[in-house]
PDB file of C-alpha atoms and ligand atoms in Angstrom:
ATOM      1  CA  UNK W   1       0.000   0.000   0.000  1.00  0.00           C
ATOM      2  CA  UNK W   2       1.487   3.244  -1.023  1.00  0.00           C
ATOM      3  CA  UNK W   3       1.470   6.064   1.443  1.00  0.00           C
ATOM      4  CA  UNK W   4       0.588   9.188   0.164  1.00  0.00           C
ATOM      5  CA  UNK W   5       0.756  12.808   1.625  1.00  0.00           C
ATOM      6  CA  UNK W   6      -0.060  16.704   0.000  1.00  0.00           C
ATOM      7  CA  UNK W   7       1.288  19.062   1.335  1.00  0.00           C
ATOM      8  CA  UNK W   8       2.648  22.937   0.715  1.00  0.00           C
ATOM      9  CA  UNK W   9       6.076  22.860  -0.343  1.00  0.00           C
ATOM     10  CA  UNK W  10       8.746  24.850   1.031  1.00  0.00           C
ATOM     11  CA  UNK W  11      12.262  25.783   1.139  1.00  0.00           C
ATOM     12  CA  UNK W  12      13.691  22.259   1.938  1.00  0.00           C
ATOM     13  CA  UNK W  13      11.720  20.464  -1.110  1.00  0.00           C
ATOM     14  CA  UNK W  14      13.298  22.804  -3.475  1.00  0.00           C
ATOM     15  CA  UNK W  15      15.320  20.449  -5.016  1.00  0.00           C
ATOM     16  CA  UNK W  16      13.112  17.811  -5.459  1.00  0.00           C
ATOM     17  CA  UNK W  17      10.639  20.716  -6.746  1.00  0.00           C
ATOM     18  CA  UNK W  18      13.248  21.532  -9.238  1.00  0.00           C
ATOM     19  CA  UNK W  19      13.477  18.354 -10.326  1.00  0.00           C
ATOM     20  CA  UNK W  20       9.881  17.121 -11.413  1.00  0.00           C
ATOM     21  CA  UNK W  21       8.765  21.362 -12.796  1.00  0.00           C
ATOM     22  CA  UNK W  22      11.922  20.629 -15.269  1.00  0.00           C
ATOM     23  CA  UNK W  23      10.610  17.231 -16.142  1.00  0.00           C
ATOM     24  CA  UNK W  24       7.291  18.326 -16.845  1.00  0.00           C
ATOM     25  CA  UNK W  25       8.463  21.125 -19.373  1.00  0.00           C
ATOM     26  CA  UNK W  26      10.887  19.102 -20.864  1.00  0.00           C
ATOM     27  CA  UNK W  27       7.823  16.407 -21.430  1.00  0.00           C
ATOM     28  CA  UNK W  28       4.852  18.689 -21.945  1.00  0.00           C
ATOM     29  CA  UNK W  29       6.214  22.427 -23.085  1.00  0.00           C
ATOM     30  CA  UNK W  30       2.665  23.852 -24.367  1.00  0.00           C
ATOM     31  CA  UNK W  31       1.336  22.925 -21.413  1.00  0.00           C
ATOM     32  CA  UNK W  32       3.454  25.325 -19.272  1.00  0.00           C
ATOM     33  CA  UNK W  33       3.830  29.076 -19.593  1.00  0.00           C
ATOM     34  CA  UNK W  34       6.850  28.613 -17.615  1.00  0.00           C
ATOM     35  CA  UNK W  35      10.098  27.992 -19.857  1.00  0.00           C
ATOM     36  CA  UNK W  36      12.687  25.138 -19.404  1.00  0.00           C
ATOM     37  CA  UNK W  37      15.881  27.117 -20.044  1.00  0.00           C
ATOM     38  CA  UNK W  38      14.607  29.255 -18.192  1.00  0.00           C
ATOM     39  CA  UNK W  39      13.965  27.189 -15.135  1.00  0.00           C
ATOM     40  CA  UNK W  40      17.003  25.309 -15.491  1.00  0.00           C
ATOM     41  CA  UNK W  41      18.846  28.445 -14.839  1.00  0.00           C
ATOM     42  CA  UNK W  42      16.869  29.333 -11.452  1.00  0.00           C
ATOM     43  CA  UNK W  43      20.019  28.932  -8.096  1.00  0.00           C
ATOM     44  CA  UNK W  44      17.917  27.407  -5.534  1.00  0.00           C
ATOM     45  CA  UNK W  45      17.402  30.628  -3.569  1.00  0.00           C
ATOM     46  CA  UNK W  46      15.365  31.558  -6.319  1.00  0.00           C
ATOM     47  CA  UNK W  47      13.048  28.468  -6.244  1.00  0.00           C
ATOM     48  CA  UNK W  48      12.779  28.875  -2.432  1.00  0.00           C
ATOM     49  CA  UNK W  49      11.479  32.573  -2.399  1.00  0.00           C
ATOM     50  CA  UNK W  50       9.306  30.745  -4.647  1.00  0.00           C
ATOM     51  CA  UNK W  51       7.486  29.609  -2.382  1.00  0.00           C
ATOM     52  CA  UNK W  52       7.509  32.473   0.245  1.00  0.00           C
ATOM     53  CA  UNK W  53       5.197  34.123  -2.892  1.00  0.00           C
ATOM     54  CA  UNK W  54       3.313  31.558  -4.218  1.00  0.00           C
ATOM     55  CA  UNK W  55       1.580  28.764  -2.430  1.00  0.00           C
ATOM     56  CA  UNK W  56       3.116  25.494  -4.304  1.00  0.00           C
ATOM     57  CA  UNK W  57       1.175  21.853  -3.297  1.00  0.00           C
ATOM     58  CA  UNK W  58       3.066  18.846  -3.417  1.00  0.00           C
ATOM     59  CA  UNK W  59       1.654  15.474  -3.613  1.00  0.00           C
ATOM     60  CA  UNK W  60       4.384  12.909  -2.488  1.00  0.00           C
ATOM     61  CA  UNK W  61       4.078   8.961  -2.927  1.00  0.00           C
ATOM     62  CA  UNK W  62       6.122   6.639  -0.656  1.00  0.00           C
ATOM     63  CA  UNK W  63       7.922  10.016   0.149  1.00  0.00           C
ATOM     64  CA  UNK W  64       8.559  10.492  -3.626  1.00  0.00           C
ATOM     65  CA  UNK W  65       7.298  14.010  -4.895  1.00  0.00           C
ATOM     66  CA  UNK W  66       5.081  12.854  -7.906  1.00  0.00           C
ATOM     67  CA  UNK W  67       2.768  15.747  -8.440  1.00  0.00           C
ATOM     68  CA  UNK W  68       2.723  19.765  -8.158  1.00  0.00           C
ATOM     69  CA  UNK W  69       0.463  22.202  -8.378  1.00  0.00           C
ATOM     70  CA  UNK W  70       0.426  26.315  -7.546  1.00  0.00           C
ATOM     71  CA  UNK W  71      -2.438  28.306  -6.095  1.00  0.00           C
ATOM     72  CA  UNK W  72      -2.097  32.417  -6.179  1.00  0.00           C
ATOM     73  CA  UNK W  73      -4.700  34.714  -4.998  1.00  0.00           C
ATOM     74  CA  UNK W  74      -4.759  37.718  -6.766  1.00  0.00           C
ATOM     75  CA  UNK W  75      -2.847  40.793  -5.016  1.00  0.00           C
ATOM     76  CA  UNK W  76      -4.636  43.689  -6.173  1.00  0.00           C
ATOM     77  CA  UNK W  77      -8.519  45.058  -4.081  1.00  0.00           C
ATOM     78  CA  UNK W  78     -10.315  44.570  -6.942  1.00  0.00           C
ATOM     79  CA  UNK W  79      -9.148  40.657  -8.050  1.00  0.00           C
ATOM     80  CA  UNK W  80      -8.660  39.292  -4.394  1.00  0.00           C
ATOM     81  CA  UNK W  81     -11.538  37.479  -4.961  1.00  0.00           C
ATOM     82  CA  UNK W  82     -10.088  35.502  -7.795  1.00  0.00           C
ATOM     83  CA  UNK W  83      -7.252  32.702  -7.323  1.00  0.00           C
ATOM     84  CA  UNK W  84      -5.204  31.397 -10.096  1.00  0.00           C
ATOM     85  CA  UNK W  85      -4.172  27.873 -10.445  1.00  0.00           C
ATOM     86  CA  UNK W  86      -1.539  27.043 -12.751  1.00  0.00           C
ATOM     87  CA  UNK W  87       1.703  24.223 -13.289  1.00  0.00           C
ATOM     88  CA  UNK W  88      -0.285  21.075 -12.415  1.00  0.00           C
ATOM     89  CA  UNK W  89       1.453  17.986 -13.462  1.00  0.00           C
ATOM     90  CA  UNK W  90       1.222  14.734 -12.456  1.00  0.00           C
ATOM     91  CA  UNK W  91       4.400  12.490 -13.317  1.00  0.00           C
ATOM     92  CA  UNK W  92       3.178  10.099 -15.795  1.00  0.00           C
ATOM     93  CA  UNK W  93       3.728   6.965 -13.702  1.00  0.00           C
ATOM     94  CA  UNK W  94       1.239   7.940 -11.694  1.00  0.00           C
ATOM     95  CA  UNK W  95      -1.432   9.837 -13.901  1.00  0.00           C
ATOM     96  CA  UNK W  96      -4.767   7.829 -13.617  1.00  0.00           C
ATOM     97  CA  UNK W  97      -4.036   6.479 -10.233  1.00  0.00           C
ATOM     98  CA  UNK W  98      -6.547   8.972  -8.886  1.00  0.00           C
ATOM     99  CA  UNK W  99      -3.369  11.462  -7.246  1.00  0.00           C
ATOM    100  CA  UNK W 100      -3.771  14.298  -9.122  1.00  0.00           C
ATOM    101  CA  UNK W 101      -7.732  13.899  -7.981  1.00  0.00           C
ATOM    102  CA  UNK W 102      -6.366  13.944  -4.380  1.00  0.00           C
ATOM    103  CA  UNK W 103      -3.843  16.806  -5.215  1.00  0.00           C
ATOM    104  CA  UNK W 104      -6.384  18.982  -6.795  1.00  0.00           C
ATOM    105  CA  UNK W 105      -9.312  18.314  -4.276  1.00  0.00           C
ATOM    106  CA  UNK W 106      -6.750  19.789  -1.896  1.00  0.00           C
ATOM    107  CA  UNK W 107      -5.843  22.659  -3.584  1.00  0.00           C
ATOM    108  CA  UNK W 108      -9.584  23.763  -4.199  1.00  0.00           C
ATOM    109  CA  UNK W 109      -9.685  23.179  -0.476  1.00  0.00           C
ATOM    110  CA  UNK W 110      -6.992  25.646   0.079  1.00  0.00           C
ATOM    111  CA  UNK W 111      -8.411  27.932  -2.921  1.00  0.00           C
ATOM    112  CA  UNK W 112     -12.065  28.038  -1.794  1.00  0.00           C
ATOM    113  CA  UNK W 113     -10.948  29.582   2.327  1.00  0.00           C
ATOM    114  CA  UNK W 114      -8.987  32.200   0.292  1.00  0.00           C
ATOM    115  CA  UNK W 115     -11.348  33.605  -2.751  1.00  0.00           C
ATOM    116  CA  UNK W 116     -14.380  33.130  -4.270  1.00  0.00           C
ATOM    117  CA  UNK W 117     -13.501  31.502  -7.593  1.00  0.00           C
ATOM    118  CA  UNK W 118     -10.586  30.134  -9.685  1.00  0.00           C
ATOM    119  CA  UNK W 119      -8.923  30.556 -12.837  1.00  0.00           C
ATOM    120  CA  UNK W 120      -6.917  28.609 -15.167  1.00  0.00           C
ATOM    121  CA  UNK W 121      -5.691  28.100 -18.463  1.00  0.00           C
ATOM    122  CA  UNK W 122      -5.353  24.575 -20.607  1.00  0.00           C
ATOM    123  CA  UNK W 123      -4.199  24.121 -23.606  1.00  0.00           C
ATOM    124  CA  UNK W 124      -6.944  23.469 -26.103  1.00  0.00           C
ATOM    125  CA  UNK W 125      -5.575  20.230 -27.417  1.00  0.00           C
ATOM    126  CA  UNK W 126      -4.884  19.110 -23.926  1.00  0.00           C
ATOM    127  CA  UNK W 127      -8.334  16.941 -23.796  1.00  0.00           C
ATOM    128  CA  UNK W 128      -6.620  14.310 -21.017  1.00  0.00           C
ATOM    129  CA  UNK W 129      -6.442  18.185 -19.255  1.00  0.00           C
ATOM    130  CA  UNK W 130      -9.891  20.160 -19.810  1.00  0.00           C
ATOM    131  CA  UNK W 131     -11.678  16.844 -19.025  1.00  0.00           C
ATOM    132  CA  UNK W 132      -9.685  16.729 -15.845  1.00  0.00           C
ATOM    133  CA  UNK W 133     -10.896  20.164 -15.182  1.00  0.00           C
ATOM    134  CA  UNK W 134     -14.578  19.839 -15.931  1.00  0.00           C
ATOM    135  CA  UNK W 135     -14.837  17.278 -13.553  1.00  0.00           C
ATOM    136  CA  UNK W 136     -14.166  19.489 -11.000  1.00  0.00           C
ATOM    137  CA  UNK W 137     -17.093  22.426 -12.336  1.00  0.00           C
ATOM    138  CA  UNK W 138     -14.569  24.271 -14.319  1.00  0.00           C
ATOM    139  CA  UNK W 139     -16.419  26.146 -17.395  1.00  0.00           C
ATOM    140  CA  UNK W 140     -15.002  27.394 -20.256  1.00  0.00           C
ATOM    141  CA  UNK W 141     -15.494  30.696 -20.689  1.00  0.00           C
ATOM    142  CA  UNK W 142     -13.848  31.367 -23.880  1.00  0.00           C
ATOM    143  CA  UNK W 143     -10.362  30.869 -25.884  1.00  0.00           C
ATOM    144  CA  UNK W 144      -7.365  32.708 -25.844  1.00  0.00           C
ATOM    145  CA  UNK W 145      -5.807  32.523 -29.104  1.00  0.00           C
ATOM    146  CA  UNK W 146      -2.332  31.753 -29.086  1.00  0.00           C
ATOM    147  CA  UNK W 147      -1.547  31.508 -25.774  1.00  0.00           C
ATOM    148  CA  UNK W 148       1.642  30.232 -26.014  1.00  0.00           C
ATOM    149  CA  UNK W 149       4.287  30.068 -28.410  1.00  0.00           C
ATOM    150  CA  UNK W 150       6.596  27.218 -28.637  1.00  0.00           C
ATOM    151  CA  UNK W 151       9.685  26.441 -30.415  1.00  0.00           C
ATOM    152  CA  UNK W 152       7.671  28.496 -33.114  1.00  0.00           C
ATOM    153  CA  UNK W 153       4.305  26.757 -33.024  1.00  0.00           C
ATOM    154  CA  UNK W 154       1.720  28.247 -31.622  1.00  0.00           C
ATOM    155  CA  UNK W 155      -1.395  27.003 -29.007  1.00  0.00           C
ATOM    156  CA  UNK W 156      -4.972  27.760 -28.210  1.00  0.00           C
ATOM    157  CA  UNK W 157      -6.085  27.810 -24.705  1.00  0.00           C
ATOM    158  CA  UNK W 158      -9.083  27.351 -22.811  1.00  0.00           C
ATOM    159  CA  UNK W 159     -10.234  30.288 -20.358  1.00  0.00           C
ATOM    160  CA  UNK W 160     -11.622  28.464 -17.500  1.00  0.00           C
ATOM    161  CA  UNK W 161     -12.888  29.311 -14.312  1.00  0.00           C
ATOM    162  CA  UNK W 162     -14.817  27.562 -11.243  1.00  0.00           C
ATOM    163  CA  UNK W 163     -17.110  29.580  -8.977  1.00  0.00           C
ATOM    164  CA  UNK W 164     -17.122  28.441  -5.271  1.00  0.00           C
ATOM    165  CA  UNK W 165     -19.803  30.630  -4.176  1.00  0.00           C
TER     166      UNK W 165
HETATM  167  C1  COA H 201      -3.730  16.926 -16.524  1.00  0.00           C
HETATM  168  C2  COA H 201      -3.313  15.903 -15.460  1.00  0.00           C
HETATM  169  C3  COA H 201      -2.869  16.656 -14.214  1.00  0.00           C
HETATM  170  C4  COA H 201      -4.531  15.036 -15.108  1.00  0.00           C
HETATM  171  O1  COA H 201      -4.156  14.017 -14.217  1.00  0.00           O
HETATM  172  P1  COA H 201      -4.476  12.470 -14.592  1.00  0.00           P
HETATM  173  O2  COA H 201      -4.042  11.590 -13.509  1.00  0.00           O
HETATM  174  O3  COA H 201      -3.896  12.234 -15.942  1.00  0.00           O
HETATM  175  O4  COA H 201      -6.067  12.562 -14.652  1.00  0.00           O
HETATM  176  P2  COA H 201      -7.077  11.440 -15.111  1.00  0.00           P
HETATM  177  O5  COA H 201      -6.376  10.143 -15.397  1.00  0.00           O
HETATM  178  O6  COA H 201      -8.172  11.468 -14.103  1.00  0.00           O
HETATM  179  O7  COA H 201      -7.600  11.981 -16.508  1.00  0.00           O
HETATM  180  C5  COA H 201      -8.604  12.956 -16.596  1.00  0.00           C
HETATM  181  C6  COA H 201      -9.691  12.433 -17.538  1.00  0.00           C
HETATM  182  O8  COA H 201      -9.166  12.405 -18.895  1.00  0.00           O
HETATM  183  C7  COA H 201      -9.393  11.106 -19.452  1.00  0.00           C
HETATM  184  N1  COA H 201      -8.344  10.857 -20.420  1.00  0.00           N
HETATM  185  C8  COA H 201      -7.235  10.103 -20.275  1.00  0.00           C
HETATM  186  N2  COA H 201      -6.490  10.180 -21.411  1.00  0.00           N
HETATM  187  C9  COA H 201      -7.165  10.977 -22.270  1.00  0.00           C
HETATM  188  C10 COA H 201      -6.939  11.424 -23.586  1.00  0.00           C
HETATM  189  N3  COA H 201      -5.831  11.082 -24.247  1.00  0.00           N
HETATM  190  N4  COA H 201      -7.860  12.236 -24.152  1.00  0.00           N
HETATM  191  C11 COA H 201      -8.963  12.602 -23.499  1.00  0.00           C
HETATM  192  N5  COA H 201      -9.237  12.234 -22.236  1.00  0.00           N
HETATM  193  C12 COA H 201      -8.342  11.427 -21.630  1.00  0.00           C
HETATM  194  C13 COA H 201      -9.389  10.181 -18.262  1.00  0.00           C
HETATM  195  O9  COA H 201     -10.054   8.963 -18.549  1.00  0.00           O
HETATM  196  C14 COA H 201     -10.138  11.010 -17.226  1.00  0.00           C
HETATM  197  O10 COA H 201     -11.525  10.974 -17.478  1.00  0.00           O
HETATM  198  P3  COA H 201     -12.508  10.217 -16.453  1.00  0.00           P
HETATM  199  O11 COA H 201     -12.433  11.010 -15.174  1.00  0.00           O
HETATM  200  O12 COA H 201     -13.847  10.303 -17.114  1.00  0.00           O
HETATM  201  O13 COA H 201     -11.973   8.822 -16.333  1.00  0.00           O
HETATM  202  C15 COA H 201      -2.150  15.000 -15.952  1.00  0.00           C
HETATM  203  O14 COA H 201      -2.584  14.239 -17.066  1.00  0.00           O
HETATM  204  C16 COA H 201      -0.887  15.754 -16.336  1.00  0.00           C
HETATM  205  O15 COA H 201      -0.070  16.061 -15.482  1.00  0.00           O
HETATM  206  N6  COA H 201      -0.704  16.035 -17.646  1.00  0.00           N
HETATM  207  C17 COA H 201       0.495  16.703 -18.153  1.00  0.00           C
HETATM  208  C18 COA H 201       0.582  18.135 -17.683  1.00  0.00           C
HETATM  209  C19 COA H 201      -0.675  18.905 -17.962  1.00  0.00           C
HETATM  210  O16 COA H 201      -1.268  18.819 -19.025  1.00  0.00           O
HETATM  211  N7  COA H 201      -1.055  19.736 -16.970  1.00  0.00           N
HETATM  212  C20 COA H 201      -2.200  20.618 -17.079  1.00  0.00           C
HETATM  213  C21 COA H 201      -1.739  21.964 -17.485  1.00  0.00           C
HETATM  214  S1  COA H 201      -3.121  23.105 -17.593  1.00  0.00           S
END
């Protein structure tokens, strides 16, 4: 029996943090706003302020860090009421195992004490993703038209957002 535990990251995990963000951009780049070389090039104090800023949830298998996930509410009086959810990623060992289900649940947890509704972004031909999403009340409210460019090519994504009250 696995023993699984979610948690908010912090300053000690940075490494291991380090270690699974780079391997989901290196494996699913339009998924990601964030940039590998980019990353790559972040010293360690820089991933741990990090997480003094944004509030990063780990999901850790047999002690194993195997799934992240970042929750920001919005810091200006007029958006505090909104949260943004961005760089979930499951590593794909354990996607369909129901982890990123208990990773998620938690951060909406988290999410809903904070502001009334969240935001997110998914890539439109990310349909393992938006499903994901949906089953959790996110709607679509519209596209954003190239959203990101990669390596050139460019991607679609979904505007969605969950009310929690
Ligand atoms: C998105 C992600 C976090 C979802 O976690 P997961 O463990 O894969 O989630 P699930 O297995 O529950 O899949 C979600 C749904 O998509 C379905 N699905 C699986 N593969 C699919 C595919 N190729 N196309 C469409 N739907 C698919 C699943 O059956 C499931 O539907 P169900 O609840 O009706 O069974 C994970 O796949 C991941 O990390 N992907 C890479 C990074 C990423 O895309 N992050 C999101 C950035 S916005």
């Amino acid at each position: 029996m696995n023993e699984t535990e979610i948690r908010q990251l912090n300053a000690e995990d940075t490494a291991e943090y380090q270690a699974i963000f780079l391997g989901a951009l290196q494996s699913a780049p339009a998924a990601f706003a964030a940039d590998y070389q980019e990353e790559s090039a972040r010293s360690s104090e820089q991933i741990a302020e990090r997480f003094q800023r944004e509030v990063i949830f780990g999901a850790f298998v047999d002690g194993r860090l195997c799934a992240i996930a970042t929750f920001l509410q919005q810091p200006s009086t007029k958006r505090r009421h909104v949260g943004m959810i961005w760089n979930m990623y499951v590593s794909e060992e354990r996607r369909g195992t129901g982890l990123a289900d208990m990773l998620f649940k938690h951060v909406l947890e988290a999410a809903s004490l904070k502001v009334d509704q969240v935001e997110l972004y998914v890539a439109i031909d990310n349909p393992r993703g938006g499903k994901f999403y949906r089953k959790y009340g996110f709607e679509s409210y519209g596209v954003m038209p190239r959203a990101l460019r990669v390596q050139g090519a460019d991607f679609d994504a979904l505007m969605m957002v969950k009310k929690f009250r």
